[in-house]
Coordinates of C-alpha atoms in Angstrom, one line a residue:
Chain Q
X7 CA 17.1 -16.5 5.7
X8 CA 18.5 -15.9 2.2
X9 CA 22.2 -15.4 1.7
X10 CA 23.0 -11.7 2.3
X11 CA 24.9 -11.7 -1.0
X12 CA 21.8 -12.6 -2.9
X13 CA 19.8 -10.0 -0.9
X14 CA 22.3 -7.4 -1.9
X15 CA 22.2 -8.3 -5.5
X16 CA 18.4 -8.1 -5.5
X17 CA 18.5 -4.8 -3.8
X18 CA 21.0 -3.5 -6.3
X19 CA 18.9 -4.8 -9.2
X20 CA 15.6 -3.2 -8.4
X21 CA 14.3 0.2 -7.1
X22 CA 11.1 -1.3 -5.5
X23 CA 11.0 -2.4 -1.9
X24 CA 12.5 -5.8 -1.1
X25 CA 11.0 -8.2 1.5
X26 CA 12.9 -11.1 3.0
X27 CA 11.8 -14.0 5.1
X28 CA 13.1 -15.0 8.5
X29 CA 12.1 -18.1 10.6
X30 CA 9.4 -17.8 13.2
X31 CA 11.0 -16.7 16.4
X32 CA 14.4 -16.2 14.9
X33 CA 15.1 -12.7 16.0
X34 CA 18.8 -12.9 15.1
X35 CA 17.9 -13.5 11.5
X36 CA 15.6 -10.5 11.7
X37 CA 18.4 -8.4 13.2
X38 CA 20.7 -9.3 10.4
X39 CA 18.0 -8.6 7.8
X40 CA 17.3 -5.2 9.4
X41 CA 21.0 -4.4 9.3
X42 CA 21.1 -5.3 5.6
X43 CA 18.5 -2.6 5.0
X44 CA 15.8 -4.9 3.9
X45 CA 12.5 -3.1 3.6
X46 CA 10.1 -5.6 5.2
X47 CA 10.5 -8.9 7.0
X48 CA 8.1 -11.8 6.6
X49 CA 8.2 -13.9 9.8
X50 CA 7.2 -16.9 7.8
X51 CA 5.9 -20.4 8.5
X52 CA 7.3 -21.4 5.1
X53 CA 10.7 -21.7 6.8
X54 CA 11.2 -24.2 9.6
X55 CA 10.4 -22.4 12.9
X56 CA 13.3 -21.6 15.1
X57 CA 11.2 -21.3 18.3
X58 CA 8.3 -23.6 19.2
X59 CA 6.7 -21.3 21.7
X60 CA 7.4 -17.6 20.8
X61 CA 7.3 -15.3 17.8
X62 CA 9.7 -12.4 17.5
X63 CA 9.0 -9.3 19.6
X64 CA 8.6 -7.1 16.6
X65 CA 8.2 -3.9 18.6
X66 CA 12.0 -4.2 19.1
X67 CA 12.6 -3.5 15.4
X68 CA 12.2 -0.5 13.2
X69 CA 11.8 -2.5 10.0
X70 CA 8.1 -3.4 9.5
X71 CA 7.1 -7.1 9.8
X72 CA 4.4 -9.1 8.0
X73 CA 3.0 -12.3 9.6
X74 CA 0.7 -15.0 8.6
X75 CA -2.7 -15.7 10.3
X76 CA -5.5 -18.2 10.0
X77 CA -8.1 -16.5 12.2
X78 CA -8.8 -13.3 14.1
X79 CA -7.1 -14.5 17.3
X80 CA -3.9 -15.3 15.5
X81 CA -4.1 -12.0 13.6
X82 CA -4.4 -10.0 16.9
X83 CA -1.7 -11.9 18.6
X84 CA 0.7 -11.0 15.8
X85 CA -0.4 -7.3 15.9
X86 CA 0.1 -7.4 19.7
X87 CA 3.7 -8.5 19.1
X88 CA 4.2 -5.6 16.7
X89 CA 3.3 -6.9 13.2
X90 CA 2.7 -3.9 10.9
X91 CA 1.0 -6.1 8.2
X92 CA -0.8 -9.4 8.1
X93 CA -1.4 -12.0 5.4
X94 CA -3.4 -15.2 5.3
X95 CA -1.2 -18.2 5.7
X96 CA -3.1 -20.2 3.1
X97 CA -1.0 -23.2 2.2
X98 CA 2.1 -22.0 0.4
X99 CA 3.4 -23.9 -2.6
X100 CA 0.2 -25.7 -3.4
X101 CA -1.4 -23.4 -6.0
X102 CA -4.7 -24.2 -4.2
X103 CA -6.6 -21.2 -3.1
X104 CA -9.0 -22.9 -0.6
X105 CA -6.8 -22.4 2.5
X106 CA -6.3 -18.7 1.8
X107 CA -10.0 -18.3 1.3
X108 CA -10.7 -20.2 4.6
X109 CA -8.3 -18.0 6.5
X110 CA -9.5 -14.7 5.0
X111 CA -13.1 -15.6 5.6
X112 CA -12.3 -16.7 9.2
X113 CA -10.7 -13.3 10.0
X114 CA -13.6 -11.4 8.4
X115 CA -16.2 -13.4 10.2
X116 CA -14.3 -12.9 13.4
X117 CA -14.3 -9.1 12.9
X118 CA -18.0 -9.0 12.0
X119 CA -18.8 -11.0 15.1
X120 CA -16.9 -8.6 17.4
X121 CA -18.9 -5.7 16.1
X122 CA -22.1 -7.4 17.3
X123 CA -20.9 -8.0 20.9
X124 CA -21.7 -5.9 23.9
X125 CA -18.9 -4.3 25.9
X126 CA -19.3 -6.8 28.7
X127 CA -18.7 -9.7 26.3
X128 CA -15.4 -8.5 25.0
X129 CA -13.2 -9.8 27.8
X130 CA -14.5 -13.3 27.4
X131 CA -14.1 -13.1 23.6
X132 CA -10.4 -12.0 24.2
X133 CA -10.0 -15.1 26.4
X134 CA -11.7 -17.3 23.8
X135 CA -9.6 -16.0 20.9
X136 CA -6.4 -15.8 22.9
X137 CA -6.0 -12.2 21.8
X138 CA -5.0 -8.9 23.5
X139 CA -8.1 -7.3 25.1
X140 CA -7.2 -3.8 23.9
X141 CA -7.0 -5.0 20.3
X142 CA -10.3 -6.8 20.7
X143 CA -12.0 -3.6 21.9
X144 CA -10.3 -1.6 19.0
X145 CA -11.6 -4.0 16.3
X146 CA -15.1 -4.2 18.0
X147 CA -15.3 -0.4 17.8
X148 CA -13.7 0.1 14.3
X149 CA -15.0 -3.0 12.5
X150 CA -11.6 -3.5 10.9
X151 CA -8.1 -4.5 11.7
X152 CA -5.6 -1.7 12.6
X153 CA -3.1 -3.0 9.9
X154 CA -3.5 -4.1 6.3
X155 CA -4.3 -7.7 5.6
X156 CA -3.0 -9.4 2.5
X157 CA -3.7 -12.7 0.8
X158 CA -1.0 -15.3 0.4
X159 CA -0.6 -19.0 0.1
X160 CA -2.1 -20.6 -3.0
X161 CA -2.8 -17.8 -5.4
X162 CA -2.2 -19.1 -8.9
X163 CA -4.4 -17.2 -11.3
X164 CA -5.8 -13.7 -12.0
X165 CA -9.2 -15.0 -10.9
X166 CA -7.6 -16.1 -7.5
X167 CA -6.3 -12.6 -7.0
X168 CA -9.7 -11.1 -7.8
X169 CA -11.4 -13.5 -5.4
X170 CA -9.1 -12.6 -2.5
X171 CA -9.3 -8.9 -3.2
X172 CA -13.1 -9.2 -3.2
X173 CA -13.0 -11.1 0.0
X174 CA -11.2 -8.1 1.6
X175 CA -7.5 -8.5 0.9
X176 CA -5.7 -5.2 0.3
X177 CA -3.1 -6.9 -1.9
X178 CA -1.9 -10.4 -2.8
X179 CA 1.4 -12.2 -2.4
X180 CA 2.3 -14.6 -5.2
X181 CA 5.4 -16.9 -5.3
X182 CA 5.1 -20.4 -6.8
X183 CA 1.9 -19.4 -8.5
X184 CA 4.0 -17.4 -10.9
X185 CA 7.3 -19.4 -11.0
X186 CA 5.6 -22.8 -11.4
X187 CA 3.2 -21.7 -14.1
X188 CA 3.8 -22.4 -17.8
X189 CA 4.5 -18.8 -18.7
X190 CA 5.7 -17.1 -15.6
X191 CA 6.2 -13.6 -17.0
X192 CA 2.8 -13.5 -18.6
X193 CA 1.2 -14.9 -15.4
X194 CA 3.0 -12.4 -13.2
X195 CA 1.8 -9.5 -15.3
X196 CA -1.8 -10.8 -15.4
X197 CA -2.0 -11.4 -11.6
X198 CA -0.7 -7.9 -10.9
X199 CA -3.3 -6.4 -13.3
X200 CA -6.0 -8.5 -11.8
X201 CA -5.2 -7.1 -8.3
X202 CA -5.8 -3.6 -9.7
X203 CA -8.9 -4.4 -11.7
X204 CA -10.3 -7.0 -9.4
X205 CA -13.9 -5.9 -9.7
X206 CA -13.8 -5.2 -13.5
X207 CA -14.9 -8.5 -14.9
X208 CA -14.5 -7.6 -18.6
X209 CA -10.9 -6.7 -17.9
X210 CA -10.4 -9.8 -15.9
X211 CA -11.7 -11.9 -18.7
X212 CA -9.3 -10.1 -21.1
X213 CA -6.2 -10.6 -19.0
X214 CA -7.0 -14.2 -18.2
X215 CA -6.6 -15.1 -21.9
X216 CA -3.7 -17.1 -23.2
X217 CA -1.8 -17.5 -20.0
X218 CA -1.0 -21.1 -20.5
X219 CA -1.5 -23.5 -17.6
X220 CA -1.4 -22.3 -14.0
X221 CA 0.8 -24.2 -11.6
X222 CA -0.5 -27.7 -11.0
X223 CA -2.6 -27.5 -7.8
X224 CA -2.0 -29.8 -4.9
X225 CA -5.1 -31.0 -3.0
X226 CA -4.3 -29.9 0.6
X227 CA -6.6 -32.5 2.1
X228 CA -4.2 -35.1 0.7
X229 CA -1.3 -33.6 2.5
X230 CA -0.3 -35.2 5.8
X231 CA -0.8 -32.9 8.8
X232 CA 3.0 -32.9 9.3
X233 CA 3.4 -31.6 5.7
X234 CA 1.2 -28.5 6.3
X235 CA 3.0 -25.2 6.7
X236 CA 0.0 -23.3 8.0
X237 CA 0.0 -25.2 11.4
X238 CA 3.4 -23.6 12.2
X239 CA 3.1 -20.6 14.5
X240 CA 1.4 -20.1 17.8
Chain U
X16 CA -20.7 19.3 -5.0
X17 CA -17.1 18.7 -5.8
X18 CA -16.4 15.2 -7.0
X19 CA -13.0 13.8 -6.1
X20 CA -11.3 10.7 -7.6
X21 CA -8.4 8.7 -6.3
X22 CA -6.2 7.0 -8.8
X23 CA -6.5 3.4 -7.6
X24 CA -4.1 1.5 -9.9
X25 CA -1.7 0.8 -7.1
X26 CA -0.5 2.1 -3.7
X27 CA -2.1 3.9 -0.9
X28 CA -5.4 5.0 -2.5
X29 CA -7.7 3.7 0.2
X30 CA -6.4 6.0 3.0
X31 CA -7.1 9.1 0.7
X32 CA -10.6 7.8 -0.1
X33 CA -11.2 7.3 3.6
X34 CA -10.2 10.9 4.4
X35 CA -12.6 12.3 1.8
X36 CA -15.4 9.9 2.8
X37 CA -15.0 11.0 6.4
X38 CA -15.3 14.7 5.3
X39 CA -18.6 13.8 3.6
X40 CA -17.1 14.3 0.1
X41 CA -18.3 12.4 -3.0
X42 CA -15.2 10.2 -3.7
X43 CA -14.6 7.4 -6.3
X44 CA -11.7 5.1 -7.0
X45 CA -10.4 5.7 -10.5
X46 CA -9.0 2.7 -12.4
X47 CA -10.0 3.7 -16.0
X48 CA -9.2 6.7 -18.1
X49 CA -12.9 7.2 -18.9
X50 CA -13.7 7.9 -15.2
X51 CA -11.7 11.2 -15.3
X52 CA -14.7 12.7 -17.1
X53 CA -16.8 12.6 -14.0
X54 CA -14.5 14.2 -11.5
X55 CA -13.2 17.7 -10.6
X56 CA -10.1 16.7 -8.8
X57 CA -7.8 13.6 -8.8
X58 CA -5.6 12.4 -6.1
X59 CA -2.4 10.6 -7.2
X60 CA -1.5 8.6 -4.1
X61 CA 1.7 7.2 -2.9
X62 CA 2.9 3.8 -3.9
X63 CA 5.7 2.6 -6.1
X64 CA 6.3 4.9 -9.0
X65 CA 7.8 2.3 -11.5
X66 CA 5.0 -0.2 -10.7
X67 CA 2.5 2.6 -11.3
X68 CA 4.1 3.5 -14.6
X69 CA 3.8 -0.1 -15.8
X70 CA 0.1 -0.3 -14.8
X71 CA -0.4 3.0 -16.7
X72 CA 0.8 1.5 -19.9
X73 CA -2.6 -0.3 -20.4
X74 CA -4.4 2.9 -21.3
X75 CA -3.4 6.4 -22.6
X76 CA -3.1 7.8 -19.0
X77 CA -0.4 10.3 -19.8
X78 CA -2.4 12.0 -22.5
X79 CA -5.6 11.8 -20.4
X80 CA -4.0 13.3 -17.3
X81 CA -2.4 16.1 -19.3
X82 CA -5.8 16.9 -20.8
X83 CA -7.4 16.7 -17.3
X84 CA -4.9 19.3 -16.1
X85 CA -5.3 21.5 -19.2
X86 CA -9.0 21.5 -18.6
X87 CA -8.4 23.3 -15.4
X88 CA -9.1 20.3 -13.2
X89 CA -7.1 19.8 -10.0
X90 CA -4.4 17.3 -9.1
X91 CA -3.2 16.3 -5.6
X92 CA -0.1 14.2 -5.6
X93 CA 1.5 12.6 -2.6
X94 CA 4.9 10.8 -2.6
X95 CA 5.0 8.6 -5.7
X96 CA 2.3 10.7 -7.2
X97 CA 4.6 13.7 -7.0
X98 CA 7.3 11.8 -8.8
X99 CA 4.7 11.1 -11.6
X100 CA 3.9 14.8 -11.9
X101 CA 7.4 16.1 -11.9
X102 CA 9.2 17.7 -14.9
X103 CA 12.3 15.6 -14.2
X104 CA 13.1 12.4 -12.1
X105 CA 16.7 12.5 -11.3
X106 CA 19.0 9.4 -11.5
X107 CA 16.3 7.0 -12.6
X108 CA 15.4 9.0 -15.7
X109 CA 11.9 7.4 -15.7
X110 CA 9.0 8.8 -17.5
X111 CA 7.0 11.6 -15.8
X112 CA 4.1 13.8 -16.8
X113 CA 6.0 17.0 -16.5
X114 CA 3.0 19.0 -15.3
X115 CA 4.7 20.2 -12.1
X116 CA 7.8 22.4 -12.7
X117 CA 10.1 20.6 -10.3
X118 CA 12.9 18.1 -10.3
X119 CA 12.6 15.2 -7.9
X120 CA 14.7 12.4 -6.6
X121 CA 13.2 9.0 -5.6
X122 CA 13.8 7.4 -2.2
X123 CA 16.0 10.4 -1.4
X124 CA 16.0 9.8 2.4
X125 CA 16.9 6.1 2.0
X126 CA 15.0 2.9 2.3
X127 CA 11.9 1.8 4.2
X128 CA 13.8 1.8 7.5
X129 CA 14.8 5.4 7.0
X130 CA 11.2 6.5 7.0
X131 CA 10.3 9.1 9.6
X132 CA 7.8 11.7 11.0
X133 CA 8.3 15.4 11.5
X134 CA 6.3 18.5 12.4
X135 CA 6.0 21.0 9.6
X136 CA 5.3 24.7 9.8
X137 CA 2.4 25.5 7.4
X138 CA 2.4 28.8 5.6
X139 CA -0.1 31.1 7.5
X140 CA -1.2 28.6 10.1
X141 CA -0.4 28.4 13.8
X142 CA -0.8 24.6 14.3
X143 CA 2.1 22.6 12.9
X144 CA 1.3 19.7 10.6
X145 CA 2.5 16.2 11.5
X146 CA 4.0 14.7 8.4
X147 CA 4.8 11.0 7.6
X148 CA 7.7 10.4 5.2
X149 CA 7.9 6.9 3.8
X150 CA 10.7 6.1 1.4
X151 CA 10.0 9.7 0.5
X152 CA 11.3 11.6 -2.6
X153 CA 12.9 15.0 -2.4
X154 CA 12.3 18.1 -4.6
X155 CA 15.7 19.1 -5.7
X156 CA 14.6 22.2 -7.7
X157 CA 11.3 24.0 -8.2
X158 CA 10.4 26.5 -11.0
X159 CA 9.3 30.2 -10.5
X160 CA 5.6 29.4 -10.6
X161 CA 5.8 26.8 -7.8
X162 CA 4.8 28.2 -4.4
X163 CA 6.3 26.4 -1.5
X164 CA 3.7 25.8 1.3
X165 CA 5.8 23.8 3.7
X166 CA 9.5 23.0 4.1
X167 CA 11.5 20.4 6.0
X168 CA 15.0 21.8 6.8
X169 CA 14.6 24.5 4.2
X170 CA 13.7 21.9 1.5
X171 CA 10.2 22.1 -0.1
X172 CA 7.9 19.2 0.9
X173 CA 4.5 20.7 0.0
X174 CA 4.1 22.8 -3.1
X175 CA 1.4 24.5 -5.1
X176 CA 1.4 25.3 -8.8
X177 CA -1.7 26.3 -10.7
X178 CA -4.2 23.5 -10.0
X179 CA -1.6 21.1 -8.6
X180 CA -0.9 20.4 -5.0
X181 CA 2.0 18.1 -4.3
X182 CA 3.5 16.6 -1.1
X183 CA 6.5 14.4 -0.7
X184 CA 4.9 13.0 2.6
X185 CA 1.6 11.3 3.4
X186 CA -1.1 13.7 4.7
X187 CA -3.6 10.8 4.4
X188 CA -2.0 8.8 7.2
X189 CA -2.6 11.3 10.0
X190 CA -5.9 12.5 11.5
X191 CA -5.3 16.1 10.3
X192 CA -7.3 16.8 7.2
X193 CA -6.1 20.3 6.5
X194 CA -4.2 19.4 3.3
X195 CA -7.1 17.4 1.9
X196 CA -9.4 20.3 2.7
X197 CA -7.1 22.7 0.9
X198 CA -7.2 20.4 -2.2
X199 CA -11.0 20.4 -2.0
X200 CA -10.9 24.2 -2.3
X201 CA -8.5 23.9 -5.3
X202 CA -10.8 21.4 -7.0
X203 CA -13.8 23.6 -6.3
X204 CA -12.0 26.5 -7.9
X205 CA -12.0 28.5 -4.7
X206 CA -8.2 28.8 -4.7
X207 CA -6.7 30.7 -7.6
X208 CA -3.4 29.9 -9.2
X209 CA -0.4 31.8 -7.9
X210 CA 0.2 33.7 -11.2
X211 CA -3.5 34.8 -11.3
X212 CA -3.5 36.0 -7.7
X213 CA -0.3 38.0 -8.3
X214 CA -1.5 39.8 -11.3
X215 CA -5.3 39.8 -10.8
X216 CA -5.9 38.3 -14.3
X217 CA -6.5 34.8 -15.5
X218 CA -3.3 33.0 -16.2
X219 CA -2.9 31.9 -19.8

């Protein structure tokens, strides 16, 4: 969790909503952040988890939570716990989009599969995915998640933002993709515009010009299993 | 058939588009000024007004939306959209279109955590309207041509002026499509401006 003084200074500096991270399972950090009047909490695998078995009971809070997911089962477990928004985990800090793509596709494929199942198959699917039965039924019926799903973890260019939006993300989260790029301000502006005009390829070509180099990508397959952030969370 | 556009630069455009799609209405997401030519009514959705203003710098949106309104086409603004239309945005002093004769204050109920729901009495209707207020603005003053259609604790939260319908809450987030239907009538020209109804002649 960020120092409350820093959070206060950020809140005072901007009129837009402010999101802060707490550790997985660390409900006391979440309670403090809620008291500080933070607008959203990201229960994030980027920080070292505080609990190796349980995530936060997010129903106990009024502040909305966003949580990471790699597949439909993980997505529905987090919604079952009260997450108001989801995002792909991707692999934060790598500037490599492949994990976010994998996670987004996995969730979408899982949703499409549910819509093809018969009612009698749904309980076994719930067991298979480790997901709440009522949410399985809901997604099978509606063909979509009951909360927004964002893309995060590896977005480093306007084209990455367009890719994730076209794959079904409702928005993108970008951190190091901006701050580790050659021209952060220009990159930030370009990625924001790319998220709006994600299917307008002429505009995307225009806004991708002259941005300098994106953050250097890290090949995730070269990372040791223990270095991966996405495997945190249960 | 009435063609509705939803300004899709930023914010909660998808939920509005879904409401109209479910009503069987021809609805498009609008991201370019040129698209305004092909629609009869535009929804300005909720979102974050300063972010929206930055995205609007890419094209002459202010001029285009003023022309759109002057051409008699309809505007439906919710939450941040209402901030964009107002004559004056208190405290922040940010730019606004000034098409709706009202002063407005951003995030006037507090932050995200102070968001709430309430039942509103709708003018001339028996069923109350469930309204979702998220980081909502407040109208602090409205001009003589602004008709108040719903109030929360005596303050206007849903207003009508000429071809403009504006709400400080989010009618797109509940299953009740009455406000969206009302805007369809406005966009189709079925609903006459207040001044015109009062005098029986076309308003200048």
